[in-house]
């Protein structure tokens, strides 16, 4: 294992690379009762969190950690005891390191059985109280960040697309995405056969999405925008709807794109009760034909499109406030994908974590996006709930503790990691409780 760049996952990445770690972070492990009290005071009706596979099953398979079971039971019971509905994600990039070392983790089809066994433990231990499950968090970001560009764990990539000690940006993203879909559908199949009829829960699929807008009205840019939709969204969603990858991807990526067997296609198709969307921003698309040999270009080259965002430099943020994009995404899902049941799983505004509680730009972002969300619902979008990212400061995969989306400031310098509401937390609480919003909020099954 290299000392500078290697196949690391969340539990080891920070230690080996010398980065800040999530060993304690905001210490929700010990402060969950205090945090749930803050949720109640804010007015939240649901809370979305992840179960850590390495914490629950340290060796990836086999023995279950009783302390982890106790912690998650305590958290779930505390939430339910205060009228807050738990929404649980099973995999948020934190693969047990032993599975990466043993068979390269998500690059191997062996991951499907191990992930399904992990899901089985979660359904068995917590499913009597958890009504909403999501097997994998935004696999498209996990795949591109971890296996094409090398930004995220396990830091696989190849030149000229990134600078890693191992990996192949040309083919690995397609392989890992395929295994993510097979693992997801296997977990869903298990849940439906063994648990759903008695636990009466729902199981869905999560995606990171952009609203894509052509730079010009040229035929080429409009076609490139459709390809961007197919590559970023259709790549993972269309197998769940139709049992196969988008035609544009099959034409462009060729044999690099794995094929589903007949049985796999049947199992993947329909393997969701709802779709969870992580939405933050608009991207602008320009046609960018890539004439490189098929086996020398990565995902972006296969897509044949140049993507750029509009950054509000005055906000010192990576996100510009263009709230129409959320309505555009929901309209696209309504018109193109049959208006499936949707939860907005993530939506928020990043700012430097500088100790200031004045985050007026975050309030502006949330206000405008919620306004557009309500417009989409009135126009028929099948949205069941909304979660903002994030309730409080935490360890971000991109930016560590330096950047934050948190409504609550966590004083990491204080011994007790004190929480303080930012202006956005106060605004959001007032928004939820405002009687003028009551009729709109009733359209949600849950809201965070």
Short mmCIF file of C-alpha atoms in Angstrom, two decimals:
data_model
loop_
_atom_site.label_atom_id
_atom_site.label_comp_id
_atom_site.label_asym_id
_atom_site.label_seq_id
_atom_site.Cartn_x
_atom_site.Cartn_y
_atom_site.Cartn_z
CA UNK A 1 0.00 0.00 0.00
CA UNK A 2 1.49 3.31 -1.10
CA UNK A 3 2.13 6.09 1.41
CA UNK A 4 1.06 8.85 -0.96
CA UNK A 5 -1.96 7.59 -2.88
CA UNK A 6 -3.74 4.29 -2.65
CA UNK A 7 -6.97 2.31 -2.45
CA UNK A 8 -8.22 3.89 0.75
CA UNK A 9 -11.71 4.25 2.09
CA UNK A 10 -13.21 6.75 4.47
CA UNK A 11 -12.15 4.93 7.63
CA UNK A 12 -8.44 4.97 6.70
CA UNK A 13 -8.08 7.78 4.16
CA UNK A 14 -7.66 10.61 6.66
CA UNK A 15 -5.11 8.79 8.79
CA UNK A 16 -2.87 7.60 5.96
CA UNK A 17 -2.93 10.86 4.00
CA UNK A 18 -2.54 13.03 7.12
CA UNK A 19 -5.88 14.76 6.53
CA UNK A 20 -8.42 15.72 9.16
CA UNK A 21 -10.35 12.62 10.14
CA UNK A 22 -13.89 11.73 11.00
CA UNK A 23 -12.92 9.85 14.17
CA UNK A 24 -14.81 12.39 16.27
CA UNK A 25 -15.97 15.14 13.89
CA UNK A 26 -19.15 16.62 15.44
CA UNK A 27 -19.34 13.60 17.79
CA UNK A 28 -22.90 12.65 17.03
CA UNK A 29 -22.04 9.28 18.55
CA UNK A 30 -22.13 10.79 22.04
CA UNK A 31 -24.26 13.87 21.40
CA UNK A 32 -27.18 12.31 19.52
CA UNK A 33 -29.71 13.16 22.25
CA UNK A 34 -28.66 16.79 22.21
CA UNK A 35 -28.81 16.81 18.41
CA UNK A 36 -32.28 15.28 18.31
CA UNK A 37 -33.42 17.94 20.78
CA UNK A 38 -32.13 20.59 18.34
CA UNK A 39 -34.07 18.90 15.54
CA UNK A 40 -37.24 19.05 17.62
CA UNK A 41 -36.67 22.70 18.46
CA UNK A 42 -36.09 23.44 14.78
CA UNK A 43 -39.33 21.68 13.84
CA UNK A 44 -37.96 18.83 11.74
CA UNK A 45 -40.21 15.88 10.98
CA UNK A 46 -37.59 13.62 9.39
CA UNK A 47 -33.84 13.06 9.58
CA UNK A 48 -31.65 11.41 6.97
CA UNK A 49 -28.47 9.65 8.08
CA UNK A 50 -26.13 6.85 7.02
CA UNK A 51 -25.21 3.57 8.68
CA UNK A 52 -21.46 2.99 8.59
CA UNK A 53 -20.63 -0.45 7.20
CA UNK A 54 -17.16 -0.52 8.87
CA UNK A 55 -18.72 0.44 12.20
CA UNK A 56 -21.47 -2.19 12.00
CA UNK A 57 -19.44 -5.04 10.46
CA UNK A 58 -15.74 -4.16 10.89
CA UNK A 59 -14.47 -7.08 8.81
CA UNK A 60 -16.90 -6.44 6.00
CA UNK A 61 -18.75 -9.69 6.60
CA UNK A 62 -19.38 -11.96 9.53
CA UNK A 63 -19.43 -10.73 13.12
CA UNK A 64 -21.61 -7.70 13.88
CA UNK A 65 -20.36 -5.04 16.31
CA UNK A 66 -22.88 -4.97 19.21
CA UNK A 67 -21.87 -1.41 20.17
CA UNK A 68 -22.78 -0.22 16.69
CA UNK A 69 -26.16 -1.96 16.85
CA UNK A 70 -26.74 -0.34 20.23
CA UNK A 71 -25.83 3.13 18.94
CA UNK A 72 -28.06 2.98 15.86
CA UNK A 73 -30.92 1.54 17.91
CA UNK A 74 -30.53 4.38 20.40
CA UNK A 75 -30.47 7.01 17.66
CA UNK A 76 -33.49 5.56 15.86
CA UNK A 77 -35.46 5.23 19.08
CA UNK A 78 -34.58 8.78 20.10
CA UNK A 79 -35.76 10.11 16.73
CA UNK A 80 -39.01 8.17 16.77
CA UNK A 81 -39.62 9.04 20.41
CA UNK A 82 -39.64 12.71 19.39
CA UNK A 83 -41.80 12.23 16.31
CA UNK A 84 -38.94 12.38 13.78
CA UNK A 85 -38.96 9.85 10.95
CA UNK A 86 -35.58 8.20 10.19
CA UNK A 87 -34.53 7.93 6.54
CA UNK A 88 -31.50 5.66 6.29
CA UNK A 89 -28.75 5.33 3.68
CA UNK A 90 -26.63 2.17 3.76
CA UNK A 91 -23.50 3.13 1.82
CA UNK A 92 -22.00 6.62 1.84
CA UNK A 93 -18.51 5.83 0.46
CA UNK A 94 -17.35 4.06 3.66
CA UNK A 95 -16.43 0.56 2.56
CA UNK A 96 -14.62 -1.62 5.10
CA UNK A 97 -10.94 -1.42 4.21
CA UNK A 98 -10.57 -5.20 4.42
CA UNK A 99 -12.80 -5.67 1.36
CA UNK A 100 -10.74 -3.18 -0.64
CA UNK A 101 -7.59 -5.04 0.33
CA UNK A 102 -9.08 -8.47 -0.35
CA UNK A 103 -10.66 -8.02 -3.78
CA UNK A 104 -10.56 -4.31 -4.73
CA UNK A 105 -13.98 -3.53 -3.32
CA UNK A 106 -16.48 -2.20 -5.84
CA UNK A 107 -14.33 -3.26 -8.79
CA UNK A 108 -15.19 -6.88 -8.07
CA UNK A 109 -18.58 -8.58 -8.50
CA UNK A 110 -17.93 -10.13 -5.07
CA UNK A 111 -19.11 -6.83 -3.58
CA UNK A 112 -22.72 -7.66 -4.49
CA UNK A 113 -23.03 -10.55 -2.04
CA UNK A 114 -21.17 -8.76 0.75
CA UNK A 115 -23.24 -5.61 0.34
CA UNK A 116 -26.46 -7.63 0.34
CA UNK A 117 -25.40 -9.33 3.58
CA UNK A 118 -24.67 -5.93 5.12
CA UNK A 119 -28.10 -4.70 4.02
CA UNK A 120 -29.67 -7.84 5.50
CA UNK A 121 -28.19 -7.02 8.92
CA UNK A 122 -29.54 -3.46 8.72
CA UNK A 123 -33.04 -4.54 7.68
CA UNK A 124 -33.11 -7.17 10.39
CA UNK A 125 -31.84 -5.00 13.23
CA UNK A 126 -33.52 -1.68 12.40
CA UNK A 127 -36.23 -2.27 9.83
CA UNK A 128 -39.05 -2.55 12.34
CA UNK A 129 -38.66 1.21 12.92
CA UNK A 130 -37.06 2.51 9.71
CA UNK A 131 -39.62 3.09 6.98
CA UNK A 132 -37.37 4.59 4.27
CA UNK A 133 -34.18 2.96 2.98
CA UNK A 134 -31.66 4.02 0.34
CA UNK A 135 -28.95 1.43 -0.41
CA UNK A 136 -26.29 3.68 -2.00
CA UNK A 137 -25.72 7.44 -1.85
CA UNK A 138 -25.20 9.14 -5.24
CA UNK A 139 -23.30 6.31 -7.00
CA UNK A 140 -22.61 8.57 -9.99
CA UNK A 141 -20.52 10.93 -7.82
CA UNK A 142 -18.87 8.03 -6.00
CA UNK A 143 -17.87 6.44 -9.30
CA UNK A 144 -16.60 9.55 -11.08
CA UNK A 145 -14.87 11.04 -8.03
CA UNK A 146 -13.36 7.76 -6.87
CA UNK A 147 -12.52 5.92 -10.10
CA UNK A 148 -12.13 8.52 -12.86
CA UNK A 149 -10.74 11.76 -11.36
CA UNK A 150 -9.30 10.27 -8.17
CA UNK A 151 -10.66 13.04 -5.94
CA UNK A 152 -12.51 10.74 -3.56
CA UNK A 153 -11.90 7.35 -2.00
CA UNK A 154 -10.54 4.93 -3.08
CA UNK A 155 -8.51 7.33 -5.26
CA UNK A 156 -8.33 5.36 -8.48
CA UNK A 157 -7.50 7.19 -11.70
CA UNK A 158 -5.04 7.24 -14.58
CA UNK A 159 -3.26 9.96 -16.54
CA UNK A 160 -4.13 12.36 -18.05
CA UNK A 161 -7.43 12.38 -16.12
CA UNK A 162 -5.89 12.34 -12.64
CA UNK A 163 -2.71 11.64 -10.72
CA UNK A 164 -3.10 8.37 -8.81
CA UNK A 165 -0.81 5.45 -8.14
CA UNK A 166 -3.32 2.97 -9.56
CA UNK A 167 -6.54 2.81 -11.50
CA UNK A 168 -7.90 3.10 -15.03
CA UNK A 169 -10.13 6.11 -15.68
CA UNK A 170 -11.13 4.74 -19.09
CA UNK A 171 -12.98 1.63 -17.91
CA UNK A 172 -13.21 1.47 -14.10
CA UNK A 173 -16.08 3.98 -13.70
CA UNK A 174 -18.33 1.84 -15.90
CA UNK A 175 -17.43 -1.34 -14.04
CA UNK A 176 -18.03 0.15 -10.59
CA UNK A 177 -21.32 1.77 -11.61
CA UNK A 178 -22.48 -1.61 -12.93
CA UNK A 179 -21.66 -3.29 -9.63
CA UNK A 180 -23.42 -0.49 -7.73
CA UNK A 181 -26.58 -1.18 -9.71
CA UNK A 182 -26.33 -4.93 -9.13
CA UNK A 183 -25.70 -4.43 -5.41
CA UNK A 184 -28.59 -1.99 -5.16
CA UNK A 185 -31.03 -4.26 -6.96
CA UNK A 186 -29.89 -7.27 -4.92
CA UNK A 187 -30.55 -5.38 -1.67
CA UNK A 188 -33.95 -4.26 -2.94
CA UNK A 189 -34.85 -7.81 -3.98
CA UNK A 190 -33.87 -9.08 -0.52
CA UNK A 191 -35.91 -6.36 1.20
CA UNK A 192 -39.00 -7.04 -0.88
CA UNK A 193 -38.84 -10.82 -0.45
CA UNK A 194 -37.93 -10.96 3.22
CA UNK A 195 -38.88 -7.76 5.00
CA UNK A 196 -41.16 -5.31 3.20
CA UNK A 197 -44.42 -7.20 3.68
CA UNK A 198 -44.02 -7.19 7.48
CA UNK A 199 -42.08 -3.94 8.00
CA UNK A 200 -44.20 -1.92 5.52
CA UNK A 201 -41.29 0.29 4.50
CA UNK A 202 -40.06 1.79 1.25
CA UNK A 203 -36.73 1.42 -0.51
CA UNK A 204 -35.39 3.86 -3.07
CA UNK A 205 -32.49 4.95 -5.25
CA UNK A 206 -30.38 8.10 -4.80
CA UNK A 207 -28.73 10.19 -7.53
CA UNK A 208 -26.74 13.40 -7.72
CA UNK A 209 -28.36 15.57 -10.40
CA UNK A 210 -27.72 18.85 -12.17
CA UNK A 211 -30.04 20.92 -14.27
CA UNK A 212 -28.34 21.01 -17.67
CA UNK A 213 -28.79 24.03 -19.96
CA UNK A 214 -27.32 24.36 -23.47
CA UNK A 215 -24.95 27.32 -23.90
CA UNK A 216 -26.56 28.11 -27.26
CA UNK A 217 -29.66 26.99 -29.14
CA UNK A 218 -27.52 25.24 -31.75
CA UNK A 219 -28.43 21.70 -32.69
CA UNK A 220 -25.02 20.54 -31.47
CA UNK A 221 -25.32 22.08 -28.00
CA UNK A 222 -28.87 20.83 -27.55
CA UNK A 223 -27.76 17.30 -28.50
CA UNK A 224 -24.79 17.58 -26.11
CA UNK A 225 -27.17 18.62 -23.32
CA UNK A 226 -29.24 15.48 -23.91
CA UNK A 227 -26.07 13.37 -23.78
CA UNK A 228 -25.08 15.03 -20.49
CA UNK A 229 -28.49 14.09 -19.08
CA UNK A 230 -28.03 10.52 -20.25
CA UNK A 231 -24.49 10.22 -18.90
CA UNK A 232 -25.07 11.80 -15.50
CA UNK A 233 -28.66 10.79 -14.78
CA UNK A 234 -29.82 8.17 -17.27
CA UNK A 235 -26.66 6.10 -16.71
CA UNK A 236 -27.89 4.98 -13.29
CA UNK A 237 -31.62 5.65 -13.59
CA UNK A 238 -32.60 4.13 -16.92
CA UNK A 239 -31.55 0.58 -15.94
CA UNK A 240 -34.02 0.91 -13.06
CA UNK A 241 -36.76 2.02 -15.46
CA UNK A 242 -36.02 0.01 -18.60
CA UNK A 243 -33.48 -2.65 -17.64
CA UNK A 244 -30.66 -1.25 -19.81
CA UNK A 245 -28.31 1.72 -20.18
CA UNK A 246 -29.23 4.75 -22.34
CA UNK A 247 -28.78 4.24 -26.04
CA UNK A 248 -26.47 7.25 -26.35
CA UNK A 249 -24.12 5.71 -23.78
CA UNK A 250 -24.14 2.33 -25.48
CA UNK A 251 -23.31 4.00 -28.78
CA UNK A 252 -20.54 6.19 -27.36
CA UNK A 253 -18.88 4.00 -24.73
CA UNK A 254 -19.22 0.79 -26.70
CA UNK A 255 -17.86 -2.35 -25.10
CA UNK A 256 -16.52 -0.38 -22.12
CA UNK A 257 -20.10 -0.32 -20.86
CA UNK A 258 -20.97 -3.69 -19.25
CA UNK A 259 -24.10 -5.54 -20.29
CA UNK A 260 -26.82 -6.87 -18.01
CA UNK A 261 -27.71 -10.54 -18.27
CA UNK A 262 -31.39 -11.30 -18.82
CA UNK A 263 -31.89 -12.06 -15.12
CA UNK A 264 -29.89 -9.03 -14.00
CA UNK A 265 -31.95 -6.77 -16.24
CA UNK A 266 -35.17 -8.15 -14.75
CA UNK A 267 -33.92 -7.65 -11.20
CA UNK A 268 -32.62 -4.12 -11.79
CA UNK A 269 -35.75 -2.95 -13.60
CA UNK A 270 -38.27 -1.56 -11.14
CA UNK A 271 -35.93 -1.83 -8.14
CA UNK A 272 -37.12 1.33 -6.39
CA UNK A 273 -40.16 2.69 -4.56
CA UNK A 274 -38.92 6.28 -4.77
CA UNK A 275 -36.04 8.29 -6.20
CA UNK A 276 -33.85 10.45 -3.94
CA UNK A 277 -32.26 13.46 -5.65
CA UNK A 278 -29.21 15.40 -4.45
CA UNK A 279 -29.45 18.74 -6.23
CA UNK A 280 -27.31 21.86 -5.87
CA UNK A 281 -26.65 23.69 -9.11
CA UNK A 282 -27.10 24.36 -12.83
CA UNK A 283 -24.47 23.34 -15.39
CA UNK A 284 -24.15 24.85 -18.86
CA UNK A 285 -23.36 22.50 -21.74
CA UNK A 286 -21.41 23.00 -24.95
CA UNK A 287 -20.81 20.34 -27.55
CA UNK A 288 -17.25 19.02 -27.34
CA UNK A 289 -16.66 16.23 -29.88
CA UNK A 290 -13.83 13.96 -28.84
CA UNK A 291 -12.09 12.18 -31.67
CA UNK A 292 -9.73 10.20 -29.47
CA UNK A 293 -9.71 6.46 -29.76
CA UNK A 294 -12.49 4.90 -27.67
CA UNK A 295 -9.99 3.15 -25.40
CA UNK A 296 -8.05 6.35 -24.65
CA UNK A 297 -10.89 8.57 -23.44
CA UNK A 298 -12.69 8.61 -20.11
CA UNK A 299 -16.32 9.23 -19.18
CA UNK A 300 -16.19 12.92 -20.17
CA UNK A 301 -14.63 12.08 -23.50
CA UNK A 302 -17.31 9.50 -24.19
CA UNK A 303 -19.97 12.06 -23.28
CA UNK A 304 -18.61 14.59 -25.76
CA UNK A 305 -19.72 17.66 -23.85
CA UNK A 306 -18.04 20.53 -22.04
CA UNK A 307 -19.71 21.43 -18.74
CA UNK A 308 -19.31 24.61 -16.74
CA UNK A 309 -21.03 26.17 -13.78
CA UNK A 310 -21.70 29.83 -13.05
CA UNK A 311 -19.87 30.72 -9.83
CA UNK A 312 -20.97 33.65 -7.69
CA UNK A 313 -17.50 34.90 -6.77
CA UNK A 314 -18.88 37.54 -4.42
CA UNK A 315 -20.35 34.74 -2.29
CA UNK A 316 -17.01 32.93 -1.93
CA UNK A 317 -18.96 29.79 -2.74
CA UNK A 318 -18.84 27.02 -5.30
CA UNK A 319 -22.55 27.44 -6.03
CA UNK A 320 -24.40 30.19 -7.82
CA UNK A 321 -28.00 30.78 -6.85
CA UNK A 322 -30.09 29.76 -9.83
CA UNK A 323 -33.09 28.21 -8.16
CA UNK A 324 -34.99 27.63 -11.40
CA UNK A 325 -32.73 24.62 -11.89
CA UNK A 326 -34.50 22.57 -9.23
CA UNK A 327 -37.83 23.11 -10.93
CA UNK A 328 -36.16 22.22 -14.23
CA UNK A 329 -34.85 18.92 -12.85
CA UNK A 330 -38.26 17.98 -11.43
CA UNK A 331 -39.96 18.88 -14.67
CA UNK A 332 -37.47 16.70 -16.58
CA UNK A 333 -38.21 13.73 -14.31
CA UNK A 334 -41.93 14.32 -14.77
CA UNK A 335 -41.83 14.53 -18.57
CA UNK A 336 -39.02 12.08 -19.41
CA UNK A 337 -39.10 9.52 -16.60
CA UNK A 338 -42.81 9.20 -15.84
CA UNK A 339 -42.98 11.40 -12.71
CA UNK A 340 -41.72 8.86 -10.12
CA UNK A 341 -42.12 9.50 -6.37
CA UNK A 342 -39.23 11.78 -5.36
CA UNK A 343 -37.54 12.92 -2.19
CA UNK A 344 -35.10 15.80 -2.40
CA UNK A 345 -32.41 14.13 -0.32
CA UNK A 346 -29.89 16.98 -0.45
CA UNK A 347 -30.09 20.67 -1.28
CA UNK A 348 -27.92 23.35 0.29
CA UNK A 349 -25.37 26.13 0.00
CA UNK A 350 -21.67 25.87 0.84
CA UNK A 351 -19.79 28.64 2.63
CA UNK A 352 -16.43 28.84 4.43
CA UNK A 353 -16.74 27.67 8.03
CA UNK A 354 -15.37 30.88 9.55
CA UNK A 355 -17.39 31.08 12.75
CA UNK A 356 -19.82 33.66 11.45
CA UNK A 357 -23.48 32.91 12.10
CA UNK A 358 -24.56 35.40 9.43
CA UNK A 359 -25.22 33.20 6.39
CA UNK A 360 -27.73 35.33 4.53
CA UNK A 361 -26.67 33.81 1.19
CA UNK A 362 -27.65 30.37 2.45
CA UNK A 363 -31.05 31.75 3.45
CA UNK A 364 -31.46 33.26 -0.02
CA UNK A 365 -30.51 29.95 -1.61
CA UNK A 366 -32.91 27.86 0.50
CA UNK A 367 -35.75 30.36 0.17
CA UNK A 368 -35.56 30.51 -3.62
CA UNK A 369 -35.17 26.76 -4.01
CA UNK A 370 -38.11 25.98 -1.74
CA UNK A 371 -40.19 28.50 -3.68
CA UNK A 372 -39.32 26.69 -6.92
CA UNK A 373 -39.97 23.33 -5.28
CA UNK A 374 -43.51 24.40 -4.39
CA UNK A 375 -44.04 25.65 -7.95
CA UNK A 376 -42.95 22.25 -9.27
CA UNK A 377 -45.36 20.48 -6.92
CA UNK A 378 -48.22 22.71 -8.00
CA UNK A 379 -47.34 21.79 -11.58
CA UNK A 380 -47.68 18.10 -10.79
CA UNK A 381 -44.24 16.91 -9.69
CA UNK A 382 -44.55 13.88 -7.42
CA UNK A 383 -42.33 15.19 -4.61
CA UNK A 384 -42.90 13.60 -1.21
CA UNK A 385 -40.31 15.35 0.94
CA UNK A 386 -37.33 17.68 1.19
CA UNK A 387 -34.07 17.45 3.17
CA UNK A 388 -31.55 20.25 3.30
CA UNK A 389 -27.84 19.48 3.43
CA UNK A 390 -26.83 19.77 6.13
CA UNK A 391 -28.34 20.09 9.58
CA UNK A 392 -24.97 20.96 11.17
CA UNK A 393 -21.28 21.26 10.32
CA UNK A 394 -19.63 17.95 9.50
CA UNK A 395 -16.65 16.41 7.76
CA UNK A 396 -17.22 16.98 4.04
CA UNK A 397 -15.58 14.65 1.52
CA UNK A 398 -14.58 17.72 -0.48
CA UNK A 399 -13.26 20.44 1.82
CA UNK A 400 -13.03 18.64 5.15
CA UNK A 401 -14.02 21.03 7.94
CA UNK A 402 -13.08 24.18 5.99
CA UNK A 403 -16.31 24.42 4.01
CA UNK A 404 -19.77 23.79 5.37
CA UNK A 405 -23.42 23.56 4.44
CA UNK A 406 -24.53 23.42 8.10
CA UNK A 407 -27.51 25.28 9.48
CA UNK A 408 -25.88 24.85 12.88
CA UNK A 409 -22.31 25.91 13.57
CA UNK A 410 -20.19 23.37 15.48
CA UNK A 411 -17.38 24.88 17.52
CA UNK A 412 -14.70 22.28 16.90
CA UNK A 413 -12.32 24.24 19.13
CA UNK A 414 -14.52 23.85 22.21
CA UNK A 415 -14.20 20.84 24.47
CA UNK A 416 -17.90 19.98 24.26
CA UNK A 417 -18.22 20.72 20.50
CA UNK A 418 -20.95 23.23 21.21
CA UNK A 419 -23.65 23.76 18.58
CA UNK A 420 -24.87 27.27 17.67
CA UNK A 421 -27.73 28.10 15.29
CA UNK A 422 -26.77 30.16 12.27
CA UNK A 423 -29.24 32.65 10.87
CA UNK A 424 -30.26 29.99 8.34
CA UNK A 425 -31.28 27.60 11.15
CA UNK A 426 -33.52 30.28 12.65
CA UNK A 427 -34.96 31.15 9.23
CA UNK A 428 -35.57 27.49 8.37
CA UNK A 429 -37.31 26.83 11.67
CA UNK A 430 -39.56 29.83 11.14
CA UNK A 431 -40.27 28.70 7.60
CA UNK A 432 -41.36 25.24 8.72
CA UNK A 433 -43.57 26.63 11.47
CA UNK A 434 -45.04 29.50 9.44
CA UNK A 435 -48.76 28.96 9.07
CA UNK A 436 -48.67 30.49 5.58
CA UNK A 437 -46.66 27.48 4.47
CA UNK A 438 -48.86 24.91 6.21
CA UNK A 439 -50.96 23.93 3.22
CA UNK A 440 -47.88 23.54 1.05
CA UNK A 441 -46.00 21.54 3.65
CA UNK A 442 -48.92 19.16 3.99
CA UNK A 443 -48.18 17.99 0.47
CA UNK A 444 -45.02 16.35 1.80
CA UNK A 445 -44.98 12.97 3.44
CA UNK A 446 -42.00 14.25 5.41
CA UNK A 447 -39.83 17.33 5.43
CA UNK A 448 -36.43 18.20 6.80
#
